[in-house]
Amino acid sequence: MKSISEKSATSRQALALLIPVFKRFRLRLFLGFSALLGVDFLQLIVPKILKKGIDSLADKSANPHTLLLLAALVLGIAACVALLRFVWRILIIGFSRILEKRLRVQLFAHLVRMDRSFYHRWSAGSLMAHAGNDLAAVQMACGMGMVAAADALVMSTASIGFMLAIDARLTVLALLPMPMLALSTWILSKKMHLHFSRVQEQFGRLTEFARNALVSISLVKGYCLEGAQERKFSELGRTYVRNNLRVAILQGLLHPMATLAGNTGMLLVLYFGGKMVIEAGMSLGSFVAFITYLAMLIWPMMAVGWVANLAQRGLTSLRRIATLLAEQPFLEDGINSRIHWDSQAPWIRCDNLSFTYPGSKRPALQGINAAWPTGIYGIAGRSGSGKSTLCRLIVRLYPIDKGMLYLGDSDVNQYLVATVRKQFAYVGEQTALFSDTIYNNISFGLEGSSKQQVEAAAKAAAIHEYIIGLDKGYNAKVGEQGVKLSGGQRQRIALARALLSNRRILIIDNGLSALDVSTEQVVFANIRRQYRDRLVLLVSHRVNLLSRTREIILLDQGKIVAVGDHASMYATGGLYTTMVDKQQDHA
Ligand SMILES: Nc1ncnc2c1ncn2[C@@H]1O[C@H](COP(=O)(O)OP(=O)(O)O)[C@@H](O)[C@H]1O
Ligand SMILES: [Mg+2]
């Protein structure tokens, strides 16, 4: 058996996920970044125009006409900037959304393909939370992150360049406070992210708590827990507010920090630059342009710290996603897609079948030998004896070694997993229903079936009468996880689905446990009729049902302790006899 790989993906593996999407949308990105550069370029011209205007005012060459022309130019530039901003936003941020969507679909497709052992390690809740946050972080890094990085690079290089061209010494002075600005943004945004994820986690707890309380509302009411629940909820809410306040404080700090650093630079320029205008003949226009460029530098300097965080977070998230995507399903496909069935030979055969759950020490099954040709066969045993495990192995929910389990004429490992699964209809004890109509629940995955077929299956499962008695009949909603139905009704709907699918082999793992005795009899007779020439494995505690099967195996602590038909098993006076006698006492 393969060992579980817990290794997380490398940065290179993670980035490899993005490459195809970037390639596919290269034209879009090229146009987007061109628009972005256009905006930067136009913004950088504005101080030049200002300089021209002011200098013309200073040397008295200005007239209303030239001033109006310059003003119109600034206005025209502003309009172009607005248009180009719109364009890059649509193109680049749109790209990041497309990227996010692709990763999400890829992840979902991967997750639904994973088998049970994977879900023993990853809970659905943590997967949902991680996937949501991680995808958002990647989207952010590939959207605003890339924009800010490109913008900061161009704007800072250009502003510094222009400043240098005006006066090198003044530039050095003006830039002195900038590293502090970048560093403080970096630290603050790192802290902010930490607190922001706490906010998200707390919000998750809050909604989970509310969901739990509402789903188990009858429990809450039954034990008069309303007050206690309210207090706990209120406590959770308080923490949520506290966490939010921390984020607000950090956000509040960020802006003053930037202003402080910017103004310190401004102070230096005002003093030393002012002196230059007075003493060294720097033009007033150059002085104003210089200050404008300096103001333009504040955002890119903040962006550096912010982008560093976005990139780091995005990469960490992408690595987590890549790690999930690198997980392989445990079950390996064979190559055979056809099963040869012989009505005389066993359809399922266990040959010294043993199994231990991943991560568990004690084997759940040990040395099982059994052969089931057509007919109805029983599997009995106390709770925890391994009955469900045996069923799960048969329907290929867990991988098993070669030479232990045969289907038709070959080892199950030789078939495609899907080929094997398509042979089985499985009714478990806990029935999975969707929050949908009864009709859709019965025909789930069998959309090709007709109304008559659906109703026939419901009749066979002895649930048709109940359904047509409902106001909306087959169109009635079953509610969240079937809460509007009794346990027995849910089981019968699940059984109807199984009978409608009409697979070659039917496995009922305690799936009739919530039915009353007379309904159970009716349903059993219907199953026997429908499966006359096929195979049914019936896990049950009920003597009534077991006694009608062709042969029973009795499991205890993962081993077969007795085999035979009901009468002969009962005659031996062992565990089976005790089990039967106990039930008859209760009856
Ligand atoms: N997913 C699992 N991981 C580890 N052990 C399990 C798992 N499921 C069941 N087991 C263990 O395997 C044994 C058999 O369980 P199961 O087949 O469900 O019994 P039964 O259906 O007869 O009540 C029990 O000891 C149970 O604790
Ligand atoms: Mg069980």
Coordinates of C-alpha atoms and ligand atoms in Angstrom, one line a residue:
M1 CA 0.0 0.0 0.0
K2 CA 1.2 3.5 -0.8
S3 CA 2.3 5.6 2.1
I4 CA 0.7 8.9 2.7
S5 CA 2.7 11.8 1.4
E6 CA 2.6 14.7 3.8
K7 CA 5.3 16.6 1.9
S8 CA 4.2 20.1 1.0
A9 CA 4.8 21.4 -2.5
T10 CA 7.8 23.5 -3.4
S11 CA 7.5 27.0 -4.6
R12 CA 8.5 25.9 -8.0
Q13 CA 5.8 23.3 -8.1
A14 CA 3.3 25.9 -6.9
L15 CA 4.3 28.5 -9.5
A16 CA 4.0 25.8 -12.2
L17 CA 0.3 25.9 -11.6
L18 CA 0.1 29.5 -12.7
I19 CA 2.3 29.2 -15.8
P20 CA -0.4 27.8 -18.2
V21 CA -2.9 30.5 -17.2
F22 CA -0.4 33.3 -17.6
K23 CA 0.6 31.9 -21.0
R24 CA -3.0 31.5 -22.1
F25 CA -3.8 35.1 -21.2
R26 CA -0.5 36.7 -22.2
L27 CA -2.2 39.1 -24.7
R28 CA -4.7 40.3 -22.1
L29 CA -1.9 40.8 -19.6
F30 CA 0.2 42.6 -22.1
L31 CA -2.6 45.0 -23.0
G32 CA -3.4 45.5 -19.3
F33 CA 0.1 46.3 -18.3
S34 CA 0.5 48.6 -21.3
A35 CA -2.6 50.5 -20.1
L36 CA -1.0 50.6 -16.6
L37 CA 2.2 52.0 -18.0
G38 CA 0.2 54.5 -20.0
V39 CA -1.3 55.8 -16.8
D40 CA 2.0 56.1 -15.1
F41 CA 3.5 57.8 -18.1
L42 CA 0.7 60.4 -18.3
Q43 CA 0.8 61.0 -14.6
L44 CA 4.5 61.7 -14.9
I45 CA 3.9 64.3 -17.6
V46 CA 1.7 66.4 -15.4
P47 CA 4.5 67.9 -13.2
K48 CA 6.3 68.8 -16.4
I49 CA 3.3 70.8 -17.6
L50 CA 3.0 72.4 -14.1
K51 CA 6.7 73.3 -14.3
K52 CA 6.1 74.9 -17.7
G53 CA 3.1 76.9 -16.5
I54 CA 4.8 78.2 -13.3
D55 CA 8.0 79.1 -15.1
S56 CA 6.1 81.0 -17.7
L57 CA 4.3 82.8 -14.8
A58 CA 7.6 83.6 -13.2
D59 CA 9.3 85.0 -16.3
K60 CA 6.0 86.8 -17.2
S61 CA 5.7 85.1 -20.5
A62 CA 2.4 83.6 -19.6
N63 CA -0.9 84.9 -21.0
P64 CA -4.5 83.6 -20.4
H65 CA -4.4 81.8 -23.7
T66 CA -1.3 79.7 -23.0
L67 CA -2.5 79.0 -19.4
L68 CA -5.9 77.8 -20.7
L69 CA -4.1 75.6 -23.2
L70 CA -2.0 74.0 -20.4
A71 CA -5.1 73.6 -18.2
A72 CA -6.9 71.9 -21.1
L73 CA -3.9 69.6 -21.6
V74 CA -4.0 68.6 -17.9
L75 CA -7.7 67.9 -18.2
G76 CA -7.2 65.8 -21.3
I77 CA -4.6 63.8 -19.6
A78 CA -6.8 63.3 -16.6
A79 CA -9.5 61.9 -19.0
C80 CA -7.0 59.5 -20.7
V81 CA -5.8 58.4 -17.3
A82 CA -9.3 57.6 -16.2
L83 CA -10.0 55.6 -19.3
L84 CA -6.7 53.7 -19.1
R85 CA -7.3 53.0 -15.4
F86 CA -10.6 51.5 -16.3
V87 CA -9.0 49.4 -19.0
W88 CA -6.2 47.9 -16.9
R89 CA -8.6 47.2 -14.0
I90 CA -10.8 45.2 -16.3
L91 CA -8.0 43.4 -17.9
I92 CA -5.6 42.7 -15.0
I93 CA -8.0 42.3 -12.1
G94 CA -10.3 40.4 -14.5
F95 CA -7.4 38.1 -15.2
S96 CA -6.8 37.5 -11.5
R97 CA -10.5 36.5 -11.2
I98 CA -10.2 34.1 -14.1
L99 CA -7.1 32.6 -12.6
E100 CA -8.9 32.2 -9.3
K101 CA -11.8 30.5 -10.9
R102 CA -9.6 28.1 -12.8
L103 CA -7.7 27.1 -9.7
R104 CA -11.0 26.7 -7.8
V105 CA -12.5 24.4 -10.4
Q106 CA -9.2 22.5 -10.7
L107 CA -9.2 22.1 -6.9
F108 CA -12.8 21.0 -6.7
A109 CA -12.4 18.5 -9.5
H110 CA -9.4 17.1 -7.7
L111 CA -11.1 17.0 -4.3
V112 CA -14.2 15.1 -5.5
R113 CA -11.9 12.6 -7.1
M114 CA -10.1 11.8 -3.8
D115 CA -11.1 8.8 -1.8
R116 CA -12.0 8.2 1.8
S117 CA -8.5 7.9 3.3
F118 CA -7.9 11.5 2.1
Y119 CA -11.0 12.7 3.9
H120 CA -9.9 11.0 7.1
R121 CA -6.9 13.4 7.1
W122 CA -8.7 16.6 5.8
S123 CA -12.0 17.6 7.3
A124 CA -14.5 19.1 4.9
G125 CA -14.7 22.2 7.0
S126 CA -10.9 22.9 7.0
L127 CA -10.8 22.2 3.3
M128 CA -13.5 24.8 2.7
A129 CA -11.9 27.4 4.9
H130 CA -8.4 26.8 3.4
A131 CA -9.5 26.7 -0.1
G132 CA -11.5 29.9 0.3
N133 CA -8.7 31.9 2.0
D134 CA -5.9 30.5 -0.1
L135 CA -7.7 31.1 -3.4
A136 CA -8.4 34.7 -2.3
A137 CA -4.8 35.2 -1.4
V138 CA -3.6 34.0 -4.7
Q139 CA -6.1 36.1 -6.5
M140 CA -5.0 39.2 -4.6
A141 CA -1.3 38.5 -5.3
C142 CA -1.9 38.0 -9.0
G143 CA -4.3 41.0 -9.3
M144 CA -3.6 44.0 -7.1
G145 CA -0.3 42.6 -6.1
M146 CA 1.1 42.5 -9.7
V147 CA -0.5 45.9 -10.4
A148 CA 1.0 47.5 -7.4
A149 CA 4.4 46.0 -8.1
A150 CA 4.5 47.2 -11.7
D151 CA 3.1 50.5 -10.7
A152 CA 5.6 51.0 -7.8
L153 CA 8.5 50.0 -10.0
V154 CA 7.7 52.3 -12.8
M155 CA 6.5 55.2 -10.7
S156 CA 9.4 55.2 -8.3
T157 CA 12.1 54.7 -11.0
A158 CA 10.6 57.5 -13.1
S159 CA 10.0 59.9 -10.2
I160 CA 13.4 59.4 -8.8
G161 CA 14.9 59.8 -12.3
F162 CA 13.1 63.1 -12.8
M163 CA 14.0 64.2 -9.4
L164 CA 17.7 63.4 -10.1
A165 CA 17.5 65.3 -13.3
I166 CA 16.3 68.4 -11.4
D167 CA 18.8 68.1 -8.6
A168 CA 20.8 65.1 -7.3
R169 CA 21.6 66.3 -3.8
L170 CA 18.1 67.4 -3.1
T171 CA 16.9 64.0 -4.3
V172 CA 19.2 62.1 -1.8
L173 CA 17.9 64.3 1.0
A174 CA 14.2 63.8 0.0
L175 CA 14.7 60.1 -0.2
L176 CA 16.2 59.7 3.3
P177 CA 12.8 59.0 5.0
M178 CA 11.6 56.6 2.3
P179 CA 13.2 53.3 3.5
M180 CA 11.5 53.9 6.8
L181 CA 8.2 54.3 5.0
A182 CA 8.7 51.0 3.1
L183 CA 9.8 49.2 6.2
S184 CA 7.0 50.4 8.4
T185 CA 4.4 49.5 5.8
W186 CA 5.9 46.1 5.5
I187 CA 5.7 45.5 9.3
L188 CA 2.3 47.0 9.7
S189 CA 0.7 45.2 6.8
K190 CA 2.2 41.9 8.0
K191 CA 0.7 42.5 11.5
M192 CA -2.5 43.6 9.8
H193 CA -2.8 40.4 7.9
L194 CA -2.2 38.3 11.0
H195 CA -5.0 40.0 12.8
F196 CA -7.2 39.9 9.7
S197 CA -6.9 36.2 9.5
R198 CA -7.9 36.1 13.2
V199 CA -11.0 38.1 12.3
Q200 CA -11.8 35.6 9.5
E201 CA -11.2 32.6 11.8
Q202 CA -13.4 34.1 14.5
F203 CA -16.1 34.8 11.9
G204 CA -15.9 31.2 10.9
R205 CA -16.4 30.1 14.5
L206 CA -19.3 32.5 14.9
T207 CA -21.1 31.2 11.8
E208 CA -20.3 27.6 12.7
F209 CA -21.7 28.0 16.1
A210 CA -24.9 29.5 14.8
R211 CA -25.2 26.8 12.2
N212 CA -24.7 24.1 14.7
A213 CA -27.2 25.6 17.1
L214 CA -29.8 26.0 14.4
V215 CA -29.3 22.5 12.9
S216 CA -29.6 20.9 16.3
I217 CA -32.4 23.2 17.4
S218 CA -34.4 20.4 18.9
L219 CA -31.5 19.4 21.1
V220 CA -31.1 23.0 22.3
K221 CA -34.8 23.2 23.1
G222 CA -34.9 19.8 24.6
Y223 CA -32.3 20.6 27.2
C224 CA -33.4 24.3 27.6
L225 CA -30.0 25.5 26.4
E226 CA -31.3 28.7 24.8
G227 CA -29.8 31.0 27.5
A228 CA -26.4 29.2 27.6
Q229 CA -26.2 29.2 23.8
E230 CA -26.9 32.9 23.7
R231 CA -24.2 33.7 26.3
K232 CA -21.6 31.7 24.3
F233 CA -22.7 33.3 21.1
S234 CA -22.3 36.7 22.7
E235 CA -18.9 35.9 24.0
L236 CA -17.8 34.8 20.5
G237 CA -19.2 38.1 19.1
R238 CA -17.1 40.1 21.6
T239 CA -13.9 38.4 20.5
Y240 CA -14.9 39.1 16.9
V241 CA -15.3 42.8 17.6
R242 CA -12.0 42.9 19.5
N243 CA -10.2 41.3 16.6
N244 CA -11.7 43.7 14.2
L245 CA -10.7 46.7 16.3
R246 CA -7.0 45.5 16.2
V247 CA -7.2 45.6 12.4
A248 CA -8.8 49.0 12.5
I249 CA -6.0 50.3 14.8
L250 CA -3.3 49.0 12.4
Q251 CA -5.1 50.4 9.4
G252 CA -5.4 53.7 11.3
L253 CA -1.6 53.7 12.0
L254 CA -0.6 53.1 8.4
H255 CA -1.9 56.3 6.9
P256 CA -0.3 58.7 9.5
M257 CA 3.0 56.8 9.2
A258 CA 3.0 57.4 5.4
T259 CA 2.1 61.0 5.9
L260 CA 4.7 61.5 8.5
A261 CA 7.5 60.0 6.3
G262 CA 6.2 61.9 3.3
N263 CA 6.1 65.2 5.2
T264 CA 9.5 64.7 6.6
G265 CA 10.8 64.4 3.1
M266 CA 8.7 67.5 2.1
L267 CA 10.2 69.4 5.1
L268 CA 13.7 68.7 3.9
V269 CA 12.9 69.7 0.3
L270 CA 11.1 72.8 1.4
Y271 CA 14.0 74.0 3.5
F272 CA 17.0 73.0 1.3
G273 CA 15.2 73.3 -2.0
G274 CA 13.8 76.7 -1.0
K275 CA 17.3 77.8 -0.2
M276 CA 18.4 76.7 -3.6
V277 CA 15.6 78.7 -5.3
I278 CA 16.7 81.8 -3.3
E279 CA 20.4 81.4 -3.5
A280 CA 21.4 79.0 -6.3
G281 CA 18.9 80.0 -9.0
M282 CA 16.8 76.9 -9.1
S283 CA 13.6 77.8 -11.1
L284 CA 10.3 77.9 -9.2
G285 CA 8.9 75.5 -11.7
S286 CA 11.6 73.0 -11.1
F287 CA 11.0 73.4 -7.4
V288 CA 7.2 72.7 -7.7
A289 CA 7.8 69.8 -10.1
F290 CA 10.3 68.3 -7.6
I291 CA 7.8 68.4 -4.8
T292 CA 5.1 66.9 -7.0
Y293 CA 7.4 64.0 -7.9
L294 CA 8.2 63.5 -4.3
A295 CA 4.5 63.3 -3.5
M296 CA 4.2 60.7 -6.3
L297 CA 6.8 58.6 -4.6
I298 CA 4.9 58.1 -1.4
W299 CA 2.5 55.5 -2.7
P300 CA 5.1 53.4 -4.5
M301 CA 7.2 53.3 -1.3
M302 CA 4.2 52.1 0.7
A303 CA 3.4 49.7 -2.1
V304 CA 6.8 48.0 -1.8
G305 CA 6.0 46.8 1.8
W306 CA 2.5 45.9 0.9
V307 CA 3.4 44.0 -2.2
A308 CA 6.1 42.1 -0.4
N309 CA 3.4 40.8 2.0
L310 CA 0.9 40.0 -0.7
A311 CA 3.5 38.1 -2.7
Q312 CA 4.6 36.1 0.4
R313 CA 1.1 35.3 1.4
G314 CA 0.1 34.4 -2.2
L315 CA 3.0 32.0 -2.5
T316 CA 2.3 30.3 0.8
S317 CA -1.3 29.9 -0.2
L318 CA -0.4 28.6 -3.7
R319 CA 1.9 26.1 -2.1
R320 CA -0.9 24.8 0.1
I321 CA -3.1 24.5 -3.0
A322 CA -0.4 22.7 -4.9
T323 CA 0.1 20.3 -2.0
L324 CA -3.6 19.4 -2.1
L325 CA -3.4 19.0 -5.9
A326 CA -0.4 16.8 -5.6
E327 CA -2.3 14.3 -3.4
Q328 CA -3.0 11.2 -5.3
P329 CA -6.1 9.0 -4.9
F330 CA -5.1 5.9 -3.0
L331 CA -7.0 3.6 -5.3
E332 CA -5.0 2.8 -8.4
D333 CA -6.9 2.0 -11.5
G334 CA -6.4 -1.3 -13.2
I335 CA -6.7 -1.6 -16.9
N336 CA -9.7 -3.8 -17.2
S337 CA -13.0 -2.2 -18.0
R338 CA -15.1 -5.4 -18.5
I339 CA -16.1 -7.9 -15.8
H340 CA -16.9 -11.4 -16.8
W341 CA -19.9 -12.7 -14.9
D342 CA -20.6 -16.4 -14.7
S343 CA -24.0 -17.3 -13.2
Q344 CA -22.6 -20.5 -11.8
A345 CA -19.4 -19.1 -10.2
P346 CA -19.1 -16.8 -7.2
W347 CA -19.5 -13.1 -8.1
I348 CA -17.6 -11.9 -5.1
R349 CA -14.9 -13.9 -3.5
C350 CA -12.7 -13.0 -0.5
D351 CA -9.5 -14.9 -0.2
N352 CA -7.9 -14.5 3.2
L353 CA -8.9 -10.9 3.1
S354 CA -7.3 -8.7 5.8
F355 CA -7.5 -5.0 6.2
T356 CA -6.2 -2.3 8.6
Y357 CA -7.4 1.3 8.4
P358 CA -4.7 3.8 7.5
G359 CA -3.2 5.1 10.8
S360 CA -4.8 2.3 12.9
K361 CA -2.9 -0.4 14.6
R362 CA -5.5 -3.1 15.0
P363 CA -6.7 -4.9 11.8
A364 CA -10.4 -4.3 11.2
L365 CA -10.7 -7.5 9.2
Q366 CA -8.5 -10.6 9.4
G367 CA -8.4 -13.7 7.2
I368 CA -11.9 -13.4 5.7
N369 CA -12.8 -16.2 3.3
A370 CA -16.1 -16.1 1.6
A371 CA -17.7 -16.7 -1.8
W372 CA -21.0 -15.3 -2.9
P373 CA -22.7 -16.4 -6.1
T374 CA -26.2 -15.1 -6.9
G375 CA -28.7 -14.9 -4.2
I376 CA -29.3 -13.0 -1.0
Y377 CA -26.6 -13.4 1.7
G378 CA -26.5 -12.2 5.2
I379 CA -23.6 -10.6 7.2
A380 CA -24.1 -10.5 10.9
G381 CA -22.1 -9.5 13.9
R382 CA -22.0 -7.1 16.8
S383 CA -21.3 -3.5 16.3
G384 CA -17.7 -2.9 15.5
S385 CA -17.1 -6.4 14.3
G386 CA -16.2 -5.2 10.8
K387 CA -19.4 -5.6 8.7
S388 CA -19.3 -2.1 7.3
T389 CA -15.6 -2.4 6.6
L390 CA -16.1 -5.5 4.6
C391 CA -18.8 -3.7 2.5
R392 CA -16.6 -0.7 2.0
L393 CA -13.8 -2.8 0.7
I394 CA -16.1 -4.6 -1.7
V395 CA -17.3 -1.4 -3.2
R396 CA -13.7 -0.2 -3.5
L397 CA -13.7 2.7 -1.0
Y398 CA -10.3 1.6 0.3
P399 CA -7.3 0.1 -1.5
I400 CA -6.4 -3.5 -0.7
D401 CA -3.5 -5.7 -1.7
K402 CA -3.6 -8.1 -4.6
G403 CA -5.0 -11.6 -4.3
M404 CA -7.6 -10.9 -1.5
L405 CA -10.7 -9.9 -3.3
Y406 CA -12.1 -11.1 -6.6
L407 CA -15.0 -9.7 -8.6
G408 CA -16.3 -11.9 -11.4
D409 CA -13.2 -13.8 -12.6
S410 CA -10.5 -11.4 -11.7
D411 CA -8.8 -9.6 -8.8
V412 CA -10.5 -6.3 -8.1
N413 CA -7.2 -4.5 -8.5
Q414 CA -7.2 -5.3 -12.2
Y415 CA -10.3 -3.3 -13.0
L416 CA -10.8 0.4 -13.4
V417 CA -12.2 1.7 -10.1
A418 CA -15.2 3.2 -11.9
T419 CA -15.9 -0.1 -13.5
V420 CA -16.1 -1.8 -10.1
R421 CA -18.2 0.9 -8.5
K422 CA -20.7 0.8 -11.4
Q423 CA -21.6 -2.7 -10.4
F424 CA -22.9 -1.7 -7.0
A425 CA -25.8 0.0 -5.4
Y426 CA -25.1 0.7 -1.8
V427 CA -27.5 1.6 0.9
G428 CA -25.9 2.5 4.2
E429 CA -27.2 3.1 7.7
Q430 CA -26.7 6.8 7.6
T431 CA -28.4 7.9 4.4
A432 CA -27.0 10.8 2.5
L433 CA -29.8 13.0 1.2
F434 CA -29.5 16.3 -0.6
S435 CA -31.4 19.4 0.2
D436 CA -33.6 18.9 -2.8
T437 CA -36.9 17.4 -3.8
I438 CA -37.8 13.8 -3.1
Y439 CA -37.9 13.1 -6.8
N440 CA -34.4 14.5 -7.4
N441 CA -33.1 12.6 -4.4
I442 CA -34.3 9.3 -5.7
S443 CA -33.2 10.0 -9.3
F444 CA -29.9 11.6 -8.2
G445 CA -27.2 10.6 -10.8
L446 CA -29.9 8.6 -12.7
E447 CA -31.3 11.6 -14.6
G448 CA -32.2 9.4 -17.6
S449 CA -34.9 7.5 -15.7
S450 CA -38.6 8.1 -16.4
K451 CA -41.2 9.2 -13.9
Q452 CA -42.7 5.7 -14.0
Q453 CA -39.4 4.1 -13.1
V454 CA -38.9 6.5 -10.2
E455 CA -42.3 5.7 -8.9
A456 CA -41.8 2.0 -9.4
A457 CA -38.6 2.2 -7.3
A458 CA -40.4 4.2 -4.6
K459 CA -43.2 1.6 -4.6
A460 CA -40.7 -1.2 -4.2
A461 CA -39.1 0.6 -1.3
A462 CA -42.6 1.1 0.2
I463 CA -42.3 4.9 0.3
H464 CA -44.6 5.8 -2.7
E465 CA -47.8 5.9 -0.6
Y466 CA -46.1 8.3 1.9
I467 CA -44.8 10.5 -0.8
I468 CA -48.1 11.0 -2.7
G469 CA -49.7 11.8 0.7
L470 CA -47.5 14.9 0.9
D471 CA -48.9 18.2 -0.3
K472 CA -46.3 18.5 -3.0
G473 CA -45.9 14.8 -3.5
Y474 CA -42.6 14.0 -5.3
N475 CA -41.8 17.7 -5.5
A476 CA -41.7 18.0 -1.7
K477 CA -38.3 19.2 -0.4
V478 CA -36.6 16.9 2.0
G479 CA -35.0 19.8 3.9
E480 CA -31.5 20.1 5.1
Q481 CA -30.0 16.6 5.3
G482 CA -33.5 15.2 5.2
V483 CA -34.6 16.7 8.5
K484 CA -38.3 16.6 7.5
L485 CA -38.2 12.9 7.2
S486 CA -38.0 10.1 9.8
G487 CA -35.1 7.8 9.8
G488 CA -37.1 5.0 8.2
Q489 CA -38.4 7.3 5.5
R490 CA -34.9 8.5 4.7
Q491 CA -33.7 4.9 4.5
R492 CA -36.5 4.0 2.2
I493 CA -35.7 6.9 -0.1
A494 CA -32.1 5.8 -0.2
L495 CA -33.3 2.3 -1.0
A496 CA -35.5 3.6 -3.8
R497 CA -32.5 5.3 -5.3
A498 CA -30.5 2.0 -5.1
L499 CA -33.4 0.0 -6.6
L500 CA -33.8 2.6 -9.4
S501 CA -30.1 2.4 -10.2
N502 CA -30.7 -1.4 -10.6
R503 CA -27.1 -2.3 -10.4
R504 CA -25.8 -5.8 -10.7
I505 CA -25.0 -6.2 -7.0
L506 CA -27.0 -4.6 -4.1
I507 CA -25.3 -4.0 -0.8
I508 CA -27.5 -3.0 2.1
D509 CA -25.4 -2.1 5.2
N510 CA -27.9 -1.9 8.0
G511 CA -30.0 0.2 5.6
L512 CA -33.3 -1.2 6.7
S513 CA -32.6 -0.8 10.4
A514 CA -35.2 2.0 10.9
L515 CA -38.1 0.2 9.2
D516 CA -40.8 -1.5 11.2
V517 CA -41.2 -5.2 10.9
S518 CA -44.1 -5.3 8.5
T519 CA -42.6 -2.7 6.1
E520 CA -39.3 -4.6 6.3
Q521 CA -41.0 -7.7 5.1
V522 CA -42.7 -6.0 2.2
V523 CA -39.4 -4.3 1.2
F524 CA -37.5 -7.5 1.5
A525 CA -39.9 -9.4 -0.7
N526 CA -39.6 -6.6 -3.4
I527 CA -35.8 -6.8 -3.3
R528 CA -35.9 -10.5 -3.6
R529 CA -38.1 -10.2 -6.7
Q530 CA -36.0 -7.5 -8.4
Y531 CA -32.7 -9.3 -7.6
R532 CA -33.9 -12.8 -8.4
D533 CA -30.9 -13.7 -10.6
R534 CA -28.4 -11.3 -9.0
L535 CA -26.5 -10.8 -5.8
V536 CA -27.6 -9.0 -2.6
L537 CA -25.4 -8.7 0.5
L538 CA -27.5 -7.8 3.5
V539 CA -25.9 -6.6 6.7
S540 CA -28.5 -6.7 9.4
H541 CA -29.1 -7.4 13.1
R542 CA -32.7 -8.6 12.4
V543 CA -33.3 -12.3 12.7
N544 CA -36.4 -11.9 10.6
L545 CA -34.3 -10.8 7.7
L546 CA -31.2 -13.0 8.3
S547 CA -33.4 -16.1 8.5
R548 CA -34.6 -15.5 4.9
T549 CA -31.1 -15.3 3.4
R550 CA -29.3 -18.2 1.7
E551 CA -26.3 -18.1 3.9
I552 CA -25.0 -16.0 6.7
I553 CA -21.4 -15.1 7.8
L554 CA -21.0 -14.1 11.4
L555 CA -18.2 -11.6 12.1
D556 CA -16.6 -11.0 15.5
Q557 CA -13.6 -8.7 16.0
G558 CA -12.8 -8.8 12.3
K559 CA -12.9 -12.6 11.9
I560 CA -15.5 -14.9 10.6
V561 CA -16.6 -17.0 13.5
A562 CA -19.5 -18.9 11.9
V563 CA -21.0 -19.6 8.5
G564 CA -24.2 -21.3 7.5
D565 CA -27.9 -20.9 7.0
H566 CA -30.0 -19.6 9.8
A567 CA -31.2 -22.9 11.1
S568 CA -27.7 -24.5 11.2
M569 CA -26.1 -21.5 12.7
Y570 CA -28.8 -21.3 15.4
A571 CA -28.4 -25.0 16.2
T572 CA -24.7 -24.6 17.1
G573 CA -25.6 -22.6 20.2
G574 CA -22.8 -20.0 19.8
L575 CA -22.7 -16.2 19.5
Y576 CA -25.4 -16.3 16.8
T577 CA -27.8 -18.3 19.0
T578 CA -27.3 -15.8 21.8
M579 CA -28.0 -12.9 19.4
V580 CA -31.2 -14.5 18.1
D581 CA -32.4 -15.4 21.6
K582 CA -31.9 -11.9 22.8
Q583 CA -34.0 -10.5 20.0
Q584 CA -36.8 -13.0 20.6
D585 CA -36.8 -12.0 24.3
H586 CA -37.4 -8.4 23.3
A587 CA -40.0 -9.2 20.7
Ligands
LIG1 N1 -12.3 5.1 9.3 C1 -11.9 4.3 10.2 N2 -10.6 4.4 10.7 C2 -10.2 3.6 11.7 N3 -10.9 2.6 12.2 C3 -12.1 2.4 11.8 C4 -12.7 3.2 10.8 N4 -14.0 2.8 10.6 C5 -14.1 1.8 11.4 N5 -13.0 1.5 12.1 C6 -12.9 0.4 13.1 O1 -13.0 -0.8 12.4 C7 -13.7 -1.7 13.2 C8 -14.9 -2.2 12.4 O2 -15.8 -1.2 12.2 P1 -17.1 -1.4 11.3 O3 -16.7 -2.1 10.1 O4 -17.7 -0.1 11.1 O5 -18.0 -2.3 12.2 P2 -19.5 -2.7 12.0 O6 -20.0 -2.1 10.8 O7 -19.6 -4.1 12.1 O8 -20.2 -2.0 13.2 C9 -14.1 -1.0 14.5 O9 -13.2 -1.4 15.5 C10 -14.0 0.4 14.1 O10 -13.6 1.2 15.2
MG2 MG -21.6 -0.8 10.5

